[in-house]
Short mmCIF file of C-alpha atoms in Angstrom, two decimals:
data_model
loop_
_atom_site.label_atom_id
_atom_site.label_comp_id
_atom_site.label_asym_id
_atom_site.label_seq_id
_atom_site.Cartn_x
_atom_site.Cartn_y
_atom_site.Cartn_z
CA UNK A 288 105.14 133.17 158.25
CA UNK A 289 105.55 132.36 154.56
CA UNK A 290 102.88 131.64 151.98
CA UNK A 291 104.06 129.21 149.34
CA UNK A 292 102.99 129.55 145.71
CA UNK A 293 103.64 126.68 143.35
CA UNK A 294 102.88 125.74 139.77
CA UNK A 295 102.80 122.11 138.69
CA UNK A 296 106.49 121.56 139.44
CA UNK A 297 106.33 123.46 142.72
CA UNK A 298 103.19 121.67 143.90
CA UNK A 299 104.77 118.31 143.21
CA UNK A 300 107.81 119.33 145.22
CA UNK A 301 105.67 120.42 148.17
CA UNK A 302 103.67 117.21 148.06
CA UNK A 303 106.82 115.12 147.94
CA UNK A 304 108.19 116.64 151.12
CA UNK A 305 104.87 116.43 152.97
CA UNK A 306 104.32 120.18 153.42
CA UNK A 307 100.80 121.51 154.03
CA UNK A 308 101.50 125.22 153.85
CA UNK A 309 98.68 127.66 152.99
CA UNK A 310 98.39 128.85 149.40
CA UNK A 311 98.67 132.61 148.88
CA UNK A 312 95.59 134.74 148.40
CA UNK A 313 95.72 136.17 144.85
CA UNK A 314 96.46 139.88 144.96
CA UNK A 315 95.75 141.97 141.82
CA UNK A 316 99.04 143.78 141.44
CA UNK A 317 101.97 143.70 139.04
CA UNK A 318 104.42 142.22 141.52
CA UNK A 319 102.38 139.11 142.27
CA UNK A 320 101.88 138.63 138.52
CA UNK A 321 105.65 138.58 138.05
CA UNK A 322 105.96 136.10 140.92
CA UNK A 323 103.51 133.69 139.27
CA UNK A 324 105.48 133.83 136.03
CA UNK A 325 108.62 132.87 137.94
CA UNK A 326 106.82 129.83 139.35
CA UNK A 327 106.09 128.67 135.83
CA UNK A 328 109.81 128.98 135.09
CA UNK A 329 110.56 126.30 137.67
CA UNK A 330 111.12 128.44 140.79
CA UNK A 331 109.38 127.61 144.06
CA UNK A 332 108.04 130.85 145.52
CA UNK A 333 106.88 132.08 148.94
CA UNK A 334 105.46 135.44 149.96
CA UNK A 335 106.57 136.89 153.30
CA UNK A 336 103.58 137.86 155.44
CA UNK A 337 104.80 137.70 159.06
CA UNK A 338 107.27 139.56 161.25
CA UNK A 339 110.88 138.69 161.97
CA UNK A 340 111.02 137.19 165.47
CA UNK A 341 112.79 139.43 167.97
CA UNK A 342 114.21 141.72 165.28
CA UNK A 343 114.12 145.51 165.05
CA UNK A 344 114.03 146.28 161.30
CA UNK A 345 114.98 149.87 160.40
CA UNK A 346 112.09 152.20 159.68
CA UNK A 347 114.00 154.87 157.77
CA UNK A 348 114.19 152.78 154.58
CA UNK A 349 110.44 152.67 153.98
CA UNK A 350 109.34 154.35 150.79
CA UNK A 351 112.89 154.60 149.44
CA UNK A 352 112.76 151.76 146.91
CA UNK A 353 111.72 152.34 143.32
CA UNK A 354 111.12 148.59 142.98
CA UNK A 355 107.46 147.55 143.39
CA UNK A 356 108.65 144.69 145.59
CA UNK A 357 111.70 142.62 146.38
CA UNK A 358 112.47 139.05 145.32
CA UNK A 359 115.20 137.21 147.23
CA UNK A 360 116.72 133.82 146.45
CA UNK A 361 118.52 131.63 148.98
CA UNK A 362 121.05 129.15 147.62
CA UNK A 363 119.58 126.65 145.15
CA UNK A 364 118.02 123.54 146.63
CA UNK A 365 116.18 120.45 145.47
CA UNK A 366 113.75 120.88 148.38
CA UNK A 367 112.45 124.36 147.62
CA UNK A 368 109.84 124.35 150.38
CA UNK A 369 112.42 123.62 153.06
CA UNK A 370 114.80 126.27 151.70
CA UNK A 371 112.00 128.83 151.85
CA UNK A 372 111.02 127.79 155.37
CA UNK A 373 114.67 128.17 156.42
CA UNK A 374 114.67 131.68 154.89
CA UNK A 375 111.50 132.92 156.55
CA UNK A 376 113.31 135.26 158.98
CA UNK A 377 115.36 137.15 156.37
CA UNK A 378 112.33 137.44 154.08
CA UNK A 379 110.17 138.82 156.89
CA UNK A 380 112.97 141.16 157.97
CA UNK A 381 113.18 142.66 154.47
CA UNK A 382 109.40 143.01 154.30
CA UNK A 383 109.17 144.70 157.70
CA UNK A 384 111.88 147.18 156.68
CA UNK A 385 110.64 148.22 153.23
CA UNK A 386 106.87 147.61 153.65
CA UNK A 387 106.63 146.20 150.14
CA UNK A 388 105.75 142.72 148.85
CA UNK A 389 108.69 140.38 149.40
CA UNK A 390 108.98 137.02 147.69
CA UNK A 391 111.43 134.23 148.36
CA UNK A 392 112.31 132.23 145.24
CA UNK A 393 114.25 128.97 145.17
CA UNK A 394 115.89 127.76 141.97
CA UNK A 395 116.91 124.12 141.50
CA UNK A 396 120.39 125.08 140.25
CA UNK A 397 122.66 128.09 140.11
CA UNK A 398 122.31 128.14 136.32
CA UNK A 399 118.54 128.56 136.75
CA UNK A 400 119.05 131.19 139.45
CA UNK A 401 121.40 133.24 137.27
CA UNK A 402 118.99 133.07 134.35
CA UNK A 403 116.20 134.25 136.67
CA UNK A 404 118.37 137.23 137.63
CA UNK A 405 118.96 137.91 133.94
CA UNK A 406 115.21 137.83 133.36
CA UNK A 407 114.59 140.14 136.38
CA UNK A 408 112.60 137.46 138.22
CA UNK A 409 115.13 137.60 141.10
CA UNK A 410 116.52 140.84 142.54
CA UNK A 411 118.83 139.52 145.27
CA UNK A 412 120.47 136.16 145.79
CA UNK A 413 122.71 134.44 148.32
CA UNK A 414 125.50 132.94 146.21
CA UNK A 415 128.36 130.59 147.01
CA UNK A 416 131.78 131.90 145.90
CA UNK A 417 131.95 130.25 142.47
CA UNK A 418 128.25 130.88 141.84
CA UNK A 419 128.88 134.56 142.55
CA UNK A 420 131.88 134.63 140.20
CA UNK A 421 129.77 133.04 137.46
CA UNK A 422 126.84 135.42 138.09
CA UNK A 423 129.20 138.40 138.01
CA UNK A 424 130.65 137.24 134.70
CA UNK A 425 127.32 136.22 133.16
CA UNK A 426 124.88 138.92 134.24
CA UNK A 427 127.14 141.46 135.99
CA UNK A 428 125.65 140.66 139.41
CA UNK A 429 127.04 143.06 142.00
CA UNK A 430 128.17 142.11 145.53
CA UNK A 431 126.04 143.78 148.20
CA UNK A 432 127.20 142.24 151.47
CA UNK A 433 129.23 139.37 152.87
CA UNK A 434 130.27 138.08 156.28
CA UNK A 435 132.67 139.74 158.69
CA UNK A 436 134.62 137.93 161.41
CA UNK A 437 135.08 139.12 164.98
CA UNK A 438 138.46 140.67 164.17
CA UNK A 439 136.89 143.06 161.65
CA UNK A 440 138.25 141.18 158.62
CA UNK A 441 136.14 139.44 155.99
CA UNK A 442 134.89 136.04 157.13
CA UNK A 443 137.05 133.47 155.38
CA UNK A 444 138.03 129.83 155.55
CA UNK A 445 141.23 127.98 154.70
CA UNK A 446 142.20 124.53 153.52
CA UNK A 447 144.63 122.44 155.56
CA UNK A 448 146.93 119.87 153.98
CA UNK A 449 147.42 117.16 156.61
CA UNK A 450 149.26 113.91 157.15
CA UNK A 451 149.62 111.42 159.98
CA UNK A 452 152.59 112.16 162.27
CA UNK A 453 154.10 108.72 161.57
CA UNK A 454 153.67 108.96 157.77
CA UNK A 455 157.11 110.40 157.16
CA UNK A 456 155.51 113.28 155.24
CA UNK A 457 156.64 116.48 156.91
CA UNK A 458 156.38 118.99 154.04
CA UNK A 459 154.08 119.31 150.99
CA UNK A 460 156.77 118.32 148.41
CA UNK A 461 156.91 114.89 150.05
CA UNK A 462 153.35 114.29 148.82
CA UNK A 463 154.86 113.53 145.40
CA UNK A 464 154.15 109.94 144.42
CA UNK A 465 151.59 109.56 147.23
CA UNK A 466 147.81 109.46 147.57
CA UNK A 467 145.93 112.52 148.84
CA UNK A 468 142.39 112.30 150.23
CA UNK A 469 140.02 115.14 149.37
CA UNK A 470 136.41 115.77 150.40
CA UNK A 471 134.75 115.88 146.96
CA UNK A 472 135.31 117.49 143.58
CA UNK A 473 133.26 120.62 144.33
CA UNK A 474 134.59 121.30 147.84
CA UNK A 475 136.39 124.64 147.96
CA UNK A 476 138.54 124.18 151.06
CA UNK A 477 138.48 120.40 150.87
CA UNK A 478 139.70 120.02 147.27
CA UNK A 479 139.82 122.91 144.79
CA UNK A 480 141.91 125.40 146.75
CA UNK A 481 144.30 122.77 148.22
CA UNK A 482 144.81 121.19 144.75
CA UNK A 483 145.38 124.66 143.28
CA UNK A 484 147.86 125.42 146.09
CA UNK A 485 149.77 122.17 145.55
CA UNK A 486 150.11 123.07 141.87
CA UNK A 487 150.96 126.76 142.12
CA UNK A 488 153.18 126.63 145.22
CA UNK A 489 154.81 123.22 144.89
CA UNK A 490 154.35 122.27 141.21
CA UNK A 491 152.52 119.10 142.18
CA UNK A 492 150.00 118.07 139.52
CA UNK A 493 146.94 116.04 140.37
CA UNK A 494 146.84 112.59 138.72
CA UNK A 495 150.47 113.08 137.67
CA UNK A 496 152.56 113.81 140.75
CA UNK A 497 150.03 112.46 143.27
CA UNK A 498 146.81 110.47 143.10
CA UNK A 499 143.55 111.84 144.51
CA UNK A 500 141.09 109.87 146.63
CA UNK A 501 137.66 111.43 147.20
CA UNK A 502 136.43 110.47 150.63
CA UNK A 503 133.02 112.15 150.39
CA UNK A 504 133.21 114.03 153.69
CA UNK A 505 135.61 115.75 156.08
CA UNK A 506 135.28 112.80 158.47
CA UNK A 507 136.13 110.51 155.57
CA UNK A 508 139.34 112.45 154.87
CA UNK A 509 140.32 112.31 158.55
CA UNK A 510 139.69 108.58 158.72
CA UNK A 511 141.58 107.94 155.47
CA UNK A 512 144.65 109.80 156.73
CA UNK A 513 144.66 108.50 160.31
CA UNK A 514 143.76 104.98 159.18
CA UNK A 515 146.54 104.77 156.61
CA UNK A 516 144.25 104.57 153.55
CA UNK A 517 145.71 107.83 152.21
CA UNK A 518 149.16 109.31 152.69
CA UNK A 519 147.88 112.87 153.09
CA UNK A 520 144.60 114.76 152.98
CA UNK A 521 142.94 118.14 152.64
CA UNK A 522 140.08 119.53 154.67
CA UNK A 523 138.49 122.88 155.60
CA UNK A 524 140.13 124.53 158.59
CA UNK A 525 136.83 125.40 160.27
CA UNK A 526 135.53 121.84 160.19
CA UNK A 527 138.81 120.43 161.45
CA UNK A 528 138.79 122.90 164.35
CA UNK A 529 135.13 122.15 165.11
CA UNK A 530 135.86 118.41 165.06
CA UNK A 531 138.77 118.82 167.46
CA UNK A 532 136.63 120.98 169.73
CA UNK A 533 133.85 118.41 169.73
CA UNK A 534 136.26 115.55 170.35
CA UNK A 535 135.44 113.90 167.00
CA UNK A 536 138.98 114.46 165.72
CA UNK A 537 142.18 114.14 167.73
CA UNK A 538 144.66 116.96 167.27
CA UNK A 539 147.68 114.74 167.89
CA UNK A 540 146.53 112.26 165.22
CA UNK A 541 147.41 114.62 162.38
CA UNK A 542 150.15 117.02 161.30
CA UNK A 543 149.29 120.19 159.36
CA UNK A 544 151.67 120.42 156.41
CA UNK A 545 150.41 123.59 154.78
CA UNK A 546 147.64 126.19 154.88
CA UNK A 547 145.98 127.70 151.82
CA UNK A 548 145.15 131.34 151.18
CA UNK A 549 142.05 132.84 152.82
CA UNK A 550 138.91 131.68 151.02
CA UNK A 551 136.04 134.20 151.02
CA UNK A 552 132.57 132.98 151.84
CA UNK A 553 129.17 133.48 150.24
CA UNK A 554 127.87 136.86 149.17
CA UNK A 555 124.46 138.48 148.77
CA UNK A 556 124.48 139.81 145.21
CA UNK A 557 122.03 142.05 143.36
CA UNK A 558 121.12 141.99 139.69
CA UNK A 559 122.82 144.83 137.86
CA UNK A 560 119.54 146.14 136.41
CA UNK A 561 118.27 147.14 139.87
CA UNK A 562 118.57 150.97 140.06
CA UNK A 563 121.75 152.13 141.82
CA UNK A 564 119.77 153.99 144.49
CA UNK A 565 117.84 150.80 145.25
CA UNK A 566 121.08 148.82 145.42
CA UNK A 567 122.38 151.26 148.01
CA UNK A 568 119.14 151.09 150.00
CA UNK A 569 119.18 147.28 150.00
CA UNK A 570 122.83 147.26 151.04
CA UNK A 571 122.00 149.59 153.94
CA UNK A 572 119.17 147.26 154.93
CA UNK A 573 121.41 144.19 155.08
CA UNK A 574 124.10 146.10 156.99
CA UNK A 575 121.58 146.76 159.77
CA UNK A 576 121.52 143.00 160.44
CA UNK A 577 124.70 143.55 162.45
CA UNK A 578 122.75 145.83 164.79
CA UNK A 579 119.98 143.33 165.54
CA UNK A 580 119.51 141.88 169.03
CA UNK A 581 121.70 138.82 169.43
CA UNK A 582 118.64 136.76 170.29
CA UNK A 583 116.79 137.70 167.09
CA UNK A 584 116.28 134.68 164.85
CA UNK A 585 117.31 136.61 161.75
CA UNK A 586 120.71 137.16 163.39
CA UNK A 587 121.24 133.52 164.37
CA UNK A 588 119.62 132.10 161.20
CA UNK A 589 121.23 134.40 158.63
CA UNK A 590 124.29 136.10 160.11
CA UNK A 591 125.91 133.95 162.78
CA UNK A 592 127.91 131.06 161.33
CA UNK A 593 127.87 127.47 162.64
CA UNK A 594 128.14 126.08 165.21
CA UNK A 595 126.70 129.09 167.07
CA UNK A 596 124.17 129.83 164.29
CA UNK A 597 123.11 128.57 160.88
CA UNK A 598 124.20 131.45 158.63
CA UNK A 599 125.87 130.60 155.33
CA UNK A 600 128.04 133.67 154.72
CA UNK A 601 131.24 132.00 155.87
CA UNK A 602 133.05 130.52 158.89
CA UNK A 603 133.45 132.94 161.78
CA UNK A 604 130.78 135.38 160.58
CA UNK A 605 129.44 137.58 163.37
CA UNK A 606 128.60 140.72 161.38
CA UNK A 607 127.65 141.92 157.90
CA UNK A 608 130.01 144.04 155.78
CA UNK A 609 129.91 145.58 152.31
CA UNK A 610 130.69 143.12 149.54
CA UNK A 611 134.12 143.28 147.92
CA UNK A 612 134.47 141.74 144.47
CA UNK A 613 138.28 141.81 144.62
CA UNK A 614 138.29 139.18 147.40
CA UNK A 615 137.31 136.58 144.79
CA UNK A 616 140.16 137.31 142.36
CA UNK A 617 142.35 134.39 143.43
CA UNK A 618 139.41 132.00 143.18
CA UNK A 619 138.83 133.20 139.63
CA UNK A 620 142.15 131.65 138.61
CA UNK A 621 141.27 128.14 139.78
CA UNK A 622 139.04 126.83 136.95
CA UNK A 623 141.56 127.58 134.19
CA UNK A 624 144.53 126.45 136.32
CA UNK A 625 142.95 123.09 137.18
CA UNK A 626 141.21 122.69 133.82
CA UNK A 627 137.72 122.68 135.31
CA UNK A 628 134.58 124.33 133.90
CA UNK A 629 133.40 126.96 136.39
CA UNK A 630 129.80 125.95 135.72
CA UNK A 631 130.48 122.60 137.38
CA UNK A 632 131.88 124.39 140.44
CA UNK A 633 129.07 126.92 140.84
CA UNK A 634 126.85 124.70 142.95
#
């Protein structure tokens, strides 16, 4: 169970989405005071008060944190109440493990989230790849954990460059002079990494050597390519494979021309001002998620990636592993190479 606290902006957001969640009982301690200040800064806040369903939180981490409580932020969302409701299991899991006040805090944007980390209103945050890179550069946020695939490697995705079998395009260089359908301008595997790959591997410049078409969705890219509205397209490998498995996409309707480098997924990062011993304790806590019963909601909601679960750490995630900043080095090159401001990518 979560108790939602909201200032004027937060209350309006709750009313707009029709929530009728109980307001928190004021508690006279320093941590709750900090939480209320964060609400006034435009964050929607919930306090974890229940237990994580079916989970077995570790008991050996209790009393080991110097922090008076823990504040955790899921990815930014316009609907803060829904984002907090979706995060109830991980918030309760943290609370059950450390036996300290735990607050979930939702920022409207990554810029607001990073500033909240700078101001010590947020301790931990789930960050998309470019948001993590920006947070690392801006406030020295440190990677705690990320997803691990079943083969023991980091959970990653790839971008596929595709064409219709009858298009006459059999290799990426033949895209020159053609139209290429992408998902949207902030899609990692559906635009940024494929466009970066076309430039760095094949010297094909967007808007110069080929013309982009933004289809708005993976299905839109598939339809543009198979329907002849675009000569080629780019889409995330996991969504293409899921579509083929579900029968939505036909494997023989497309040809894969090229595959990008492995794209790391989201990461749970900690603000650098959290004491090192606390960072290690929190990392140990998140690593125990891999040991939870497979039926525990915190495992399916936070760890296990779609379609088997709803976790956001990356395609193929079945476990939690220590975060590795070096995995994001190739992504760091993309903004300057494509001439894009990283702040527009850090959604």
